[in-house]
Short mmCIF file of C-alpha atoms in Angstrom, two decimals:
data_model
loop_
_atom_site.label_atom_id
_atom_site.label_comp_id
_atom_site.label_asym_id
_atom_site.label_seq_id
_atom_site.Cartn_x
_atom_site.Cartn_y
_atom_site.Cartn_z
CA MET A 1 -5.99 -44.51 -1.25
CA LYS A 2 -4.27 -44.69 -4.39
CA ALA A 3 -4.91 -48.34 -5.91
CA ILE A 4 -3.92 -50.13 -9.04
CA MET A 5 -6.20 -52.95 -10.36
CA VAL A 6 -4.55 -55.75 -12.59
CA VAL A 7 -7.31 -58.04 -14.58
CA GLY A 8 -6.99 -60.92 -17.14
CA THR A 9 -8.40 -61.45 -20.43
CA THR A 10 -8.62 -64.91 -18.97
CA SER A 11 -7.19 -67.24 -16.30
CA HIS A 12 -4.09 -68.24 -16.48
CA ALA A 13 -3.23 -64.86 -17.97
CA GLY A 14 -0.30 -64.14 -15.02
CA LYS A 15 -2.28 -61.57 -12.91
CA SER A 16 -0.84 -62.95 -10.07
CA LEU A 17 2.81 -62.99 -11.39
CA LEU A 18 2.36 -59.12 -12.47
CA VAL A 19 0.71 -58.20 -9.34
CA THR A 20 3.72 -60.04 -7.10
CA ALA A 21 6.08 -58.00 -9.41
CA LEU A 22 4.32 -54.88 -8.76
CA CYS A 23 4.45 -55.45 -5.16
CA ARG A 24 8.47 -55.79 -5.24
CA ILE A 25 8.85 -52.97 -8.00
CA LEU A 26 7.20 -50.48 -6.24
CA SER A 27 8.10 -51.53 -2.65
CA ARG A 28 11.64 -50.91 -4.00
CA ARG A 29 10.59 -47.28 -4.85
CA GLY A 30 9.47 -46.38 -1.44
CA TRP A 31 6.00 -46.88 -1.32
CA ARG A 32 4.37 -48.88 1.37
CA VAL A 33 2.29 -51.58 -0.64
CA ALA A 34 0.18 -54.10 0.25
CA PRO A 35 -1.54 -56.48 -2.24
CA PHE A 36 -5.39 -57.06 -2.53
CA LYS A 37 -7.28 -59.93 -3.91
CA GLY A 38 -11.29 -59.57 -3.30
CA GLN A 39 -12.47 -62.96 -3.46
CA ASN A 40 -10.16 -66.11 -4.33
CA MET A 41 -10.64 -69.80 -5.22
CA ALA A 42 -7.45 -71.65 -4.52
CA PRO A 43 -6.48 -75.03 -2.86
CA ASN A 44 -3.18 -73.47 -1.62
CA ALA A 45 -3.71 -71.73 1.88
CA TYR A 46 -1.19 -70.06 4.36
CA VAL A 47 -1.96 -69.07 7.90
CA THR A 48 -0.93 -65.33 9.30
CA ALA A 49 0.53 -64.87 12.39
CA ASN A 50 -2.67 -64.38 14.38
CA GLY A 51 -4.26 -67.55 12.75
CA ALA A 52 -5.91 -66.17 9.93
CA GLU A 53 -6.22 -68.33 6.11
CA ILE A 54 -5.74 -66.74 3.39
CA GLY A 55 -4.46 -67.39 -0.11
CA TYR A 56 -0.79 -68.55 -0.07
CA THR A 57 -0.37 -66.40 -3.28
CA GLN A 58 -1.16 -63.13 -1.07
CA ALA A 59 1.15 -63.97 1.52
CA VAL A 60 3.74 -64.45 -1.48
CA GLN A 61 2.92 -60.99 -2.73
CA ALA A 62 3.00 -59.70 0.79
CA TRP A 63 6.53 -60.44 1.20
CA ALA A 64 7.19 -59.25 -2.45
CA ALA A 65 5.87 -56.17 -1.00
CA GLY A 66 7.97 -56.22 2.15
CA VAL A 67 4.89 -56.22 4.74
CA SER A 68 3.59 -59.19 6.63
CA PRO A 69 0.84 -61.00 5.66
CA GLN A 70 -2.82 -60.28 7.06
CA ALA A 71 -6.12 -61.44 6.37
CA GLU A 72 -7.32 -58.30 4.84
CA MET A 73 -5.23 -59.18 1.88
CA ASN A 74 -7.70 -61.40 0.84
CA PRO A 75 -10.95 -60.98 2.58
CA VAL A 76 -12.94 -64.04 0.84
CA LEU A 77 -11.18 -67.48 0.40
CA LEU A 78 -12.88 -70.35 -1.18
CA LYS A 79 -11.07 -73.65 -1.04
CA PRO A 80 -12.73 -76.17 -3.09
CA GLN A 81 -13.72 -80.00 -1.18
CA GLY A 82 -15.74 -81.12 -4.51
CA PRO A 83 -16.39 -80.23 -8.00
CA THR A 84 -19.04 -77.99 -6.75
CA THR A 85 -18.67 -77.33 -3.30
CA SER A 86 -16.31 -74.99 -1.56
CA GLN A 87 -15.15 -73.84 2.49
CA VAL A 88 -15.91 -70.72 2.69
CA ILE A 89 -13.58 -68.38 4.44
CA ILE A 90 -14.01 -64.51 4.97
CA LYS A 91 -11.46 -62.36 6.64
CA GLY A 92 -9.06 -65.61 7.95
CA ARG A 93 -12.06 -67.59 9.47
CA PRO A 94 -14.03 -70.02 8.21
CA VAL A 95 -17.85 -69.54 8.31
CA GLY A 96 -19.21 -72.88 6.79
CA GLN A 97 -19.61 -74.95 3.50
CA THR A 98 -21.48 -73.96 0.46
CA THR A 99 -22.41 -75.18 -3.15
CA THR A 100 -22.19 -73.21 -6.59
CA THR A 101 -25.55 -72.47 -6.64
CA HIS A 102 -26.13 -71.29 -3.21
CA TYR A 103 -22.88 -69.51 -2.79
CA TYR A 104 -23.95 -65.68 -4.09
CA GLU A 105 -27.24 -66.08 -2.32
CA THR A 106 -25.74 -67.07 0.93
CA TYR A 107 -22.53 -65.16 1.02
CA PHE A 108 -22.49 -62.17 -1.25
CA GLU A 109 -23.56 -59.70 1.24
CA SER A 110 -21.25 -60.96 4.03
CA GLY A 111 -18.48 -61.16 1.16
CA TRP A 112 -19.11 -57.44 0.27
CA GLN A 113 -19.21 -56.18 3.47
CA ALA A 114 -15.74 -57.86 4.72
CA VAL A 115 -14.16 -56.93 1.19
CA GLN A 116 -15.16 -52.97 1.96
CA GLU A 117 -13.93 -53.27 5.55
CA SER A 118 -10.43 -54.62 4.47
CA LEU A 119 -9.97 -52.06 2.28
CA SER A 120 -10.86 -49.40 4.75
CA ARG A 121 -8.18 -50.83 7.16
CA LEU A 122 -5.58 -51.39 4.91
CA GLY A 123 -5.85 -48.14 3.21
CA GLN A 124 -5.09 -46.80 6.89
CA ASP A 125 -1.36 -48.86 7.01
CA PHE A 126 -0.54 -48.58 3.09
CA ASP A 127 0.01 -45.98 0.68
CA LEU A 128 -0.69 -48.17 -2.09
CA LEU A 129 -2.56 -51.33 -2.99
CA ILE A 130 -1.87 -53.54 -5.69
CA CYS A 131 -5.51 -55.60 -6.43
CA GLU A 132 -5.74 -58.77 -8.34
CA GLY A 133 -8.55 -59.76 -10.35
CA ASP A 134 -10.32 -63.10 -10.78
CA GLY A 135 -10.63 -65.10 -14.20
CA ASN A 136 -12.31 -62.41 -16.62
CA PRO A 137 -13.68 -59.33 -15.43
CA ALA A 138 -16.62 -59.13 -17.63
CA GLU A 139 -18.45 -62.43 -17.26
CA ILE A 140 -21.75 -62.35 -17.72
CA ASP A 141 -22.92 -65.03 -15.80
CA ILE A 142 -21.24 -63.84 -12.34
CA LYS A 143 -20.67 -60.54 -13.15
CA GLN A 144 -23.43 -58.60 -10.72
CA HIS A 145 -21.64 -60.57 -7.72
CA ASP A 146 -18.05 -60.43 -8.61
CA LEU A 147 -16.14 -59.43 -5.76
CA ALA A 148 -12.59 -59.92 -7.26
CA ASN A 149 -12.90 -57.43 -10.41
CA MET A 150 -14.12 -54.11 -11.24
CA ARG A 151 -16.69 -53.41 -8.44
CA ILE A 152 -13.69 -53.31 -6.34
CA ALA A 153 -11.61 -51.27 -8.89
CA LEU A 154 -14.73 -48.67 -9.28
CA ALA A 155 -15.07 -48.49 -5.77
CA LEU A 156 -11.01 -47.37 -5.54
CA ASN A 157 -11.31 -45.70 -8.85
CA ALA A 158 -8.46 -47.62 -9.39
CA PRO A 159 -6.54 -47.41 -12.69
CA THR A 160 -6.77 -50.93 -14.31
CA ILE A 161 -4.16 -52.97 -15.97
CA LEU A 162 -5.90 -55.27 -18.79
CA LEU A 163 -3.42 -58.42 -19.04
CA ALA A 164 -3.62 -61.13 -22.08
CA ASP A 165 -1.72 -64.44 -22.13
CA ILE A 166 -0.70 -64.45 -26.13
CA HIS A 167 1.04 -67.99 -25.44
CA ARG A 168 -2.39 -69.79 -25.73
CA GLY A 169 -3.40 -67.67 -28.96
CA GLY A 170 -6.35 -64.83 -29.17
CA ALA A 171 -5.05 -62.46 -27.10
CA PHE A 172 -6.04 -59.17 -29.52
CA ALA A 173 -9.44 -60.89 -29.45
CA HIS A 174 -9.62 -61.39 -25.53
CA ILE A 175 -8.54 -57.79 -25.50
CA VAL A 176 -10.93 -56.25 -27.88
CA GLY A 177 -14.22 -58.94 -26.49
CA THR A 178 -12.99 -58.16 -22.58
CA LEU A 179 -13.04 -54.47 -23.40
CA GLU A 180 -16.45 -54.50 -25.21
CA LEU A 181 -18.27 -56.35 -22.52
CA LEU A 182 -16.92 -53.84 -19.92
CA GLU A 183 -19.66 -51.31 -18.80
CA PRO A 184 -18.75 -47.76 -20.11
CA GLU A 185 -17.77 -46.34 -16.35
CA GLU A 186 -15.32 -49.64 -16.43
CA ARG A 187 -13.78 -49.40 -19.12
CA ALA A 188 -12.79 -46.12 -18.43
CA LEU A 189 -10.72 -47.35 -15.81
CA VAL A 190 -8.67 -49.48 -18.00
CA LYS A 191 -5.34 -47.27 -18.50
CA GLY A 192 -2.99 -49.68 -20.10
CA ILE A 193 -2.86 -53.38 -21.72
CA VAL A 194 0.04 -55.58 -21.08
CA ILE A 195 0.84 -58.79 -23.02
CA ASN A 196 2.29 -61.65 -21.22
CA LYS A 197 4.45 -65.16 -22.38
CA PHE A 198 5.27 -63.36 -25.31
CA SER A 199 8.16 -66.13 -27.20
CA GLY A 200 9.72 -64.66 -30.21
CA GLN A 201 10.87 -61.23 -31.91
CA LYS A 202 8.72 -57.96 -30.37
CA SER A 203 9.26 -56.69 -34.31
CA LEU A 204 6.89 -59.37 -35.28
CA LEU A 205 4.33 -58.36 -32.63
CA GLN A 206 4.40 -54.74 -33.34
CA PRO A 207 2.08 -54.58 -36.05
CA GLY A 208 -0.33 -56.12 -33.44
CA ILE A 209 0.70 -53.78 -31.04
CA ASP A 210 -0.14 -50.74 -32.86
CA TRP A 211 -3.62 -52.25 -34.26
CA ILE A 212 -4.67 -52.74 -30.87
CA GLU A 213 -3.67 -49.33 -29.68
CA LYS A 214 -5.50 -47.56 -32.31
CA ARG A 215 -8.75 -49.61 -32.21
CA THR A 216 -8.79 -49.56 -28.24
CA GLY A 217 -7.19 -46.19 -27.70
CA ILE A 218 -5.64 -47.81 -24.85
CA PRO A 219 -1.70 -47.85 -24.35
CA VAL A 220 0.39 -51.37 -24.71
CA LEU A 221 1.93 -50.79 -21.36
CA GLY A 222 4.70 -53.82 -22.15
CA VAL A 223 4.83 -57.05 -23.70
CA ILE A 224 6.31 -59.34 -21.24
CA PRO A 225 8.25 -62.94 -21.98
CA TRP A 226 7.76 -66.31 -20.97
CA ILE A 227 9.05 -66.56 -17.27
CA ASP A 228 10.06 -69.90 -15.85
CA SER A 229 9.39 -69.42 -12.46
CA ALA A 230 10.06 -71.70 -9.74
CA PHE A 231 7.24 -70.55 -7.68
CA PRO A 232 3.15 -70.75 -8.36
CA ALA A 233 2.37 -67.59 -9.14
CA GLU A 234 -0.97 -68.18 -10.48
CA ASP A 235 -3.50 -70.45 -7.95
CA SER A 236 -4.85 -72.14 -10.66
CA LEU A 237 -1.50 -73.47 -12.11
CA SER A 238 -1.70 -77.11 -13.06
CA LEU A 239 0.49 -79.19 -11.61
CA MET A 240 1.04 -80.45 -14.98
CA GLU A 241 2.51 -77.42 -15.87
CA ARG A 242 5.21 -77.66 -13.77
CA PRO A 243 8.95 -77.38 -14.31
CA THR A 244 9.98 -80.17 -16.33
CA GLU A 245 12.32 -82.72 -14.76
CA LYS A 246 16.22 -81.90 -14.35
CA GLN A 247 18.22 -84.05 -16.57
CA ALA A 248 20.92 -84.24 -14.00
CA ALA A 249 19.26 -84.89 -10.47
CA ASP A 250 20.66 -87.69 -8.13
CA LEU A 251 16.68 -87.72 -6.65
CA ASN A 252 13.43 -88.86 -7.29
CA ILE A 253 10.59 -87.85 -4.99
CA ALA A 254 6.83 -88.60 -6.33
CA VAL A 255 4.21 -86.57 -4.86
CA ILE A 256 0.33 -88.32 -5.57
CA ARG A 257 -1.63 -85.79 -7.25
CA LEU A 258 -4.45 -86.28 -5.07
CA PRO A 259 -7.72 -85.34 -6.64
CA ARG A 260 -8.27 -82.17 -3.97
CA ILE A 261 -4.39 -81.36 -3.42
CA SER A 262 -3.93 -78.75 -1.36
CA ASN A 263 -0.95 -76.38 -0.13
CA PHE A 264 1.22 -78.08 -2.79
CA THR A 265 3.62 -74.92 -2.21
CA ASP A 266 4.79 -77.27 0.61
CA PHE A 267 7.11 -78.77 -2.10
CA ASP A 268 8.38 -75.46 -4.17
CA PRO A 269 11.54 -75.53 -1.79
CA LEU A 270 12.35 -79.31 -3.05
CA GLU A 271 11.44 -78.62 -6.86
CA ALA A 272 14.41 -75.62 -6.05
CA GLU A 273 16.34 -77.80 -5.14
CA PRO A 274 19.11 -78.65 -8.51
CA SER A 275 19.65 -82.37 -7.28
CA VAL A 276 15.86 -82.83 -6.81
CA ASN A 277 13.49 -84.06 -9.12
CA VAL A 278 9.56 -83.41 -8.04
CA LYS A 279 7.18 -85.65 -9.77
CA TYR A 280 3.34 -85.54 -9.50
CA LEU A 281 1.50 -88.90 -10.15
CA SER A 282 -2.03 -89.51 -10.50
CA PRO A 283 -3.62 -91.68 -8.70
CA LYS A 284 -3.51 -94.17 -11.90
CA ASP A 285 0.21 -93.95 -12.86
CA ASP A 286 2.32 -96.44 -12.25
CA LEU A 287 4.01 -95.69 -8.86
CA GLY A 288 7.51 -96.69 -10.05
CA HIS A 289 10.54 -96.81 -7.94
CA PRO A 290 10.80 -93.48 -6.50
CA ASP A 291 13.68 -92.56 -3.31
CA ALA A 292 10.67 -91.09 -1.78
CA VAL A 293 6.91 -90.89 -1.82
CA ILE A 294 4.90 -88.07 -0.42
CA LEU A 295 1.45 -87.63 0.46
CA PRO A 296 0.32 -84.17 0.40
CA GLY A 297 -2.54 -82.08 2.07
CA THR A 298 -5.83 -82.36 0.82
CA LYS A 299 -9.48 -80.86 1.61
CA THR A 300 -11.20 -84.14 1.38
CA ALA A 301 -8.95 -86.63 2.96
CA ILE A 302 -12.00 -89.39 3.09
CA ALA A 303 -12.45 -88.81 -0.46
CA ASP A 304 -9.27 -89.14 -1.45
CA LEU A 305 -8.19 -92.36 -0.13
CA LEU A 306 -11.17 -93.95 -1.67
CA ILE A 307 -9.64 -92.80 -4.84
CA LEU A 308 -6.20 -94.31 -3.92
CA GLN A 309 -8.07 -97.66 -2.76
CA ARG A 310 -10.38 -97.50 -6.06
CA THR A 311 -7.36 -97.23 -7.95
CA GLY A 312 -4.57 -99.48 -6.98
CA MET A 313 -2.61 -96.62 -5.47
CA ALA A 314 -3.12 -97.58 -2.32
CA GLU A 315 -2.18 -101.38 -2.48
CA ALA A 316 1.32 -99.70 -4.58
CA ILE A 317 2.46 -97.54 -1.87
CA GLN A 318 1.55 -100.00 1.13
CA ASN A 319 3.76 -102.52 -0.63
CA TYR A 320 6.29 -99.75 -1.55
CA ALA A 321 6.49 -98.81 2.57
CA ALA A 322 6.75 -102.87 3.05
CA ALA A 323 9.53 -103.17 0.56
CA GLY A 324 11.62 -100.39 2.81
CA GLY A 325 10.86 -97.55 0.71
CA THR A 326 10.17 -93.97 2.29
CA VAL A 327 6.93 -92.88 2.53
CA LEU A 328 5.58 -89.53 4.08
CA GLY A 329 2.39 -87.85 4.46
CA ILE A 330 1.36 -83.77 4.91
CA CYS A 331 -1.08 -82.55 6.71
CA GLY A 332 -4.12 -84.49 5.07
CA GLY A 333 -1.39 -87.09 3.73
CA PHE A 334 -0.65 -87.90 7.17
CA GLN A 335 -4.45 -88.87 7.75
CA LEU A 336 -4.53 -90.63 5.34
CA MET A 337 -1.45 -92.84 6.50
CA GLY A 338 -2.95 -93.80 9.65
CA GLN A 339 -5.33 -96.81 10.30
CA MET A 340 -8.41 -95.49 10.57
CA LEU A 341 -10.58 -92.11 9.37
CA ALA A 342 -13.84 -91.27 10.68
CA ASP A 343 -15.98 -88.17 9.69
CA PRO A 344 -19.08 -88.72 11.85
CA GLU A 345 -21.21 -85.55 10.61
CA GLY A 346 -19.71 -86.03 6.92
CA LEU A 347 -18.16 -82.51 7.14
CA GLU A 348 -15.82 -83.27 4.75
CA GLY A 349 -18.54 -84.93 2.57
CA GLN A 350 -17.99 -88.63 3.61
CA GLU A 351 -19.76 -89.27 6.62
CA GLY A 352 -18.47 -92.63 8.75
CA ARG A 353 -15.34 -94.38 9.34
CA PHE A 354 -12.92 -95.73 6.92
CA ARG A 355 -10.00 -97.91 7.17
CA GLY A 356 -6.54 -95.81 6.28
CA LEU A 357 -3.18 -97.19 4.64
CA SER A 358 -2.28 -98.57 7.78
CA ILE A 359 1.21 -97.20 7.56
CA LEU A 360 1.22 -95.41 10.67
CA PRO A 361 -0.24 -96.18 13.83
CA LEU A 362 -2.95 -93.23 13.85
CA ARG A 363 -6.75 -92.23 14.13
CA THR A 364 -8.18 -89.45 13.38
CA VAL A 365 -11.70 -87.81 13.80
CA ILE A 366 -12.48 -84.87 11.57
CA THR A 367 -14.20 -82.47 13.54
CA GLN A 368 -15.97 -79.21 13.27
CA ASN A 369 -13.46 -76.74 15.21
CA LYS A 370 -10.44 -75.89 12.63
CA VAL A 371 -7.01 -75.86 13.63
CA ALA A 372 -5.19 -72.64 11.91
CA ARG A 373 -1.69 -71.45 13.42
CA GLN A 374 1.84 -70.77 13.08
CA ARG A 375 4.30 -72.91 14.86
CA SER A 376 8.01 -73.24 15.76
CA VAL A 377 9.17 -76.25 17.04
CA SER A 378 12.89 -77.65 17.56
CA SER A 379 13.28 -81.26 15.52
CA LYS A 380 14.63 -84.73 16.73
CA PHE A 381 14.39 -85.91 13.47
CA PRO A 382 16.69 -86.42 10.76
CA GLN A 383 18.98 -84.19 13.04
CA GLU A 384 18.32 -83.32 16.65
CA GLY A 385 17.79 -79.69 17.67
CA LEU A 386 16.92 -77.93 14.39
CA PRO A 387 14.77 -75.10 14.89
CA VAL A 388 11.59 -75.52 12.03
CA ASN A 389 8.97 -73.08 11.58
CA GLY A 390 5.45 -73.80 9.40
CA TYR A 391 1.91 -73.45 10.04
CA GLU A 392 -1.19 -76.09 10.64
CA ILE A 393 -4.22 -75.90 8.58
CA HIS A 394 -6.69 -79.15 10.13
CA HIS A 395 -10.01 -80.40 11.11
CA GLY A 396 -9.20 -83.60 11.97
CA ARG A 397 -7.85 -84.56 15.35
CA THR A 398 -5.32 -87.76 15.13
CA GLN A 399 -4.14 -89.77 18.20
CA LEU A 400 -1.34 -92.17 18.49
CA VAL A 401 -2.16 -95.75 18.69
CA MET A 402 0.18 -98.14 20.57
CA THR A 403 -0.41 -100.93 18.84
CA PRO A 404 -1.61 -102.00 15.76
CA GLU A 405 -4.92 -103.42 14.67
CA GLY A 406 -4.91 -107.28 16.09
CA GLY A 407 -2.78 -106.09 19.31
CA GLU A 408 0.81 -107.67 18.24
CA PRO A 409 3.33 -105.31 19.32
CA GLY A 410 4.52 -102.92 16.39
CA PRO A 411 7.61 -101.08 15.38
CA LYS A 412 8.57 -98.32 17.64
CA PHE A 413 7.44 -94.02 16.56
CA HIS A 414 9.00 -91.47 17.67
CA PRO A 415 8.22 -87.79 17.77
CA ILE A 416 9.49 -85.71 14.62
CA PHE A 417 9.40 -82.73 17.11
CA ASP A 418 9.49 -81.33 20.55
CA ASP A 419 5.81 -81.61 20.16
CA ARG A 420 4.41 -84.82 19.55
CA SER A 421 1.47 -83.72 17.96
CA LEU A 422 2.90 -82.87 15.13
CA GLY A 423 4.11 -85.87 13.22
CA ILE A 424 5.69 -89.19 14.35
CA VAL A 425 8.21 -91.31 12.70
CA ASP A 426 8.95 -95.05 12.94
CA GLU A 427 12.20 -96.68 14.09
CA THR A 428 13.75 -96.96 10.55
CA GLU A 429 13.24 -93.65 10.42
CA SER A 430 11.70 -94.09 6.53
CA LEU A 431 7.66 -93.94 7.62
CA TRP A 432 6.70 -90.55 8.82
CA GLY A 433 4.24 -88.07 8.65
CA THR A 434 3.23 -84.46 9.92
CA TYR A 435 0.94 -81.56 10.41
CA LEU A 436 3.41 -78.97 9.54
CA HIS A 437 2.81 -77.03 6.09
CA GLY A 438 6.40 -75.74 5.31
CA ILE A 439 8.18 -77.70 6.66
CA PHE A 440 10.62 -78.13 3.62
CA ASP A 441 11.18 -74.34 3.69
CA ASN A 442 13.29 -75.04 6.62
CA GLY A 443 16.94 -75.38 4.45
CA PRO A 444 18.81 -76.77 7.21
CA TRP A 445 16.04 -79.41 7.89
CA ARG A 446 15.11 -80.27 4.58
CA ARG A 447 18.89 -81.08 3.52
CA ALA A 448 19.13 -83.55 6.58
CA TRP A 449 16.40 -85.44 5.36
CA LEU A 450 17.51 -85.15 1.76
CA ASN A 451 20.98 -86.26 3.01
CA ARG A 452 19.34 -89.49 4.66
CA LEU A 453 17.95 -90.31 0.97
CA ARG A 454 21.19 -89.57 -0.61
CA GLN A 455 22.92 -92.03 1.86
CA GLN A 456 20.76 -94.78 1.03
CA ARG A 457 21.64 -94.26 -2.35
CA GLY A 458 25.31 -94.01 -1.63
CA LEU A 459 25.53 -90.66 -2.58
CA GLY A 460 27.85 -87.79 -0.61
CA SER A 461 25.91 -85.35 2.02
CA LEU A 462 24.73 -81.94 0.54
CA PRO A 463 25.80 -79.18 2.77
CA THR A 464 23.06 -78.67 5.55
CA GLY A 465 24.54 -74.50 6.58
CA ILE A 466 22.27 -73.12 4.05
CA ALA A 467 19.57 -70.20 4.46
CA ASN A 468 16.11 -70.81 4.73
CA TYR A 469 13.62 -71.22 1.56
CA ARG A 470 12.53 -67.51 1.92
CA GLU A 471 15.84 -66.24 1.01
CA GLN A 472 16.08 -68.15 -1.77
CA ARG A 473 12.21 -66.94 -2.90
CA ASP A 474 13.53 -63.60 -2.29
CA ALA A 475 16.26 -63.77 -4.70
CA MET A 476 13.44 -64.98 -7.27
CA LEU A 477 11.28 -62.47 -6.44
CA ASN A 478 13.80 -59.47 -7.32
CA ASP A 479 14.52 -61.54 -10.26
CA LEU A 480 10.98 -61.51 -11.26
CA ALA A 481 10.76 -57.58 -10.33
CA ASN A 482 13.78 -57.02 -12.96
CA THR A 483 12.21 -58.59 -15.70
CA VAL A 484 9.01 -56.97 -15.58
CA GLU A 485 10.69 -53.68 -14.89
CA GLN A 486 12.41 -54.14 -17.88
CA TYR A 487 9.68 -54.57 -19.87
CA VAL A 488 6.76 -52.49 -18.73
CA ASN A 489 6.21 -48.90 -18.53
CA LEU A 490 4.59 -48.14 -15.64
CA ASP A 491 4.59 -44.42 -15.61
CA PRO A 492 1.16 -44.37 -17.60
CA ILE A 493 0.02 -45.89 -14.45
CA LEU A 494 1.64 -44.31 -11.76
CA THR A 495 0.43 -40.72 -13.28
CA GLN A 496 -2.91 -41.33 -13.24
CA PRO A 497 -4.84 -38.92 -10.44
#
């Protein structure tokens, strides 16, 4: 099986972006391509057609390759739950929780077996794998247990591209240092160097390129200019590095940047709307007066709830909702909006019962069994009968409480979709929540909801007869591939035996 490996001198070097581009470039050239990342630590996950969880970036890379995402493309996924704790997903299914200290001794062998089985399976269905490394391939402290970098390159005898981020400085030192720390058989696989995130005149960089080629004996395949991407090409991309505010935007939407935020890819379609500013607020920030507040997914709903209460953000959101503001929650954020959250077994780290924001009449219990599945439903809000596709990933079981605590009749609540378990909205249509990730990917539904916000501001409606976000994303993938293809010469890699 033919494969190409992409490793980076640092985190944030752009490995995910380059792999995504290569998947599209080579699929356009007629290869049947699949992405692969042996082990990924990521807050953003996607659910495949058969209910397996993988890193969202590997799903994007699969779409770039023109194939359906599958569990084998990311056999080991770690979903952070705390500073040193993660949920472990192997071949798409949760197998337990672990700490940094115990991860390798507990899961390395089973993880490596899953990697090998996945490579074998993918090799039966695809001509070419584009493999993504993680961090730096020469990290001395973890190298012997590394499931994402040169262990895989050696297993596949894959020609390897070393990617350096010149924007952060020290790129040439990073290149030389990484190569020096690799074992001779690993270094021999590095067939090309790519410099990423370059801003400036390339002629000024040429002396450095000439020096690094002479010093290492490895060709520089290209220099990729700084790319402003509207989708998070890097799993570890900081929310502080998202695109800047649009000066001409009509609507301002605040997303609360919970400490353990997950699946913030839900908001990529909103960020791609020209008339919408999406601003990520820390729980310590001033809420202000946005047109809507979103409580996003979280890996530890109760721990994040306590942070909101401690910082005063919980009270600010409650006051905003009471004053008629629009508040919505997705998955963990949906749970936070309820009256009570309980984790009787301490599965997410906080055992006990806790009072929620009491914005929606819900009670949630965190359970062992995890729901992970794709969904296709029909909308009842904000417009009747719109087809909506998305996916669920959650441990909690949520029940609707008919009256608020205290027994007094409360406002009426209605289902958002034809499946009531997926979400509810109040009678003012300002307060709502859902378990459905990817809801804003549905173009007509997204525009119908945005038009409700626009009407409150006295603004005209946007057209709702638009394509879903996947078509916009596909155009962005083509643009990315065109840019990389223009600046990177792949011939030395593709001609390797």
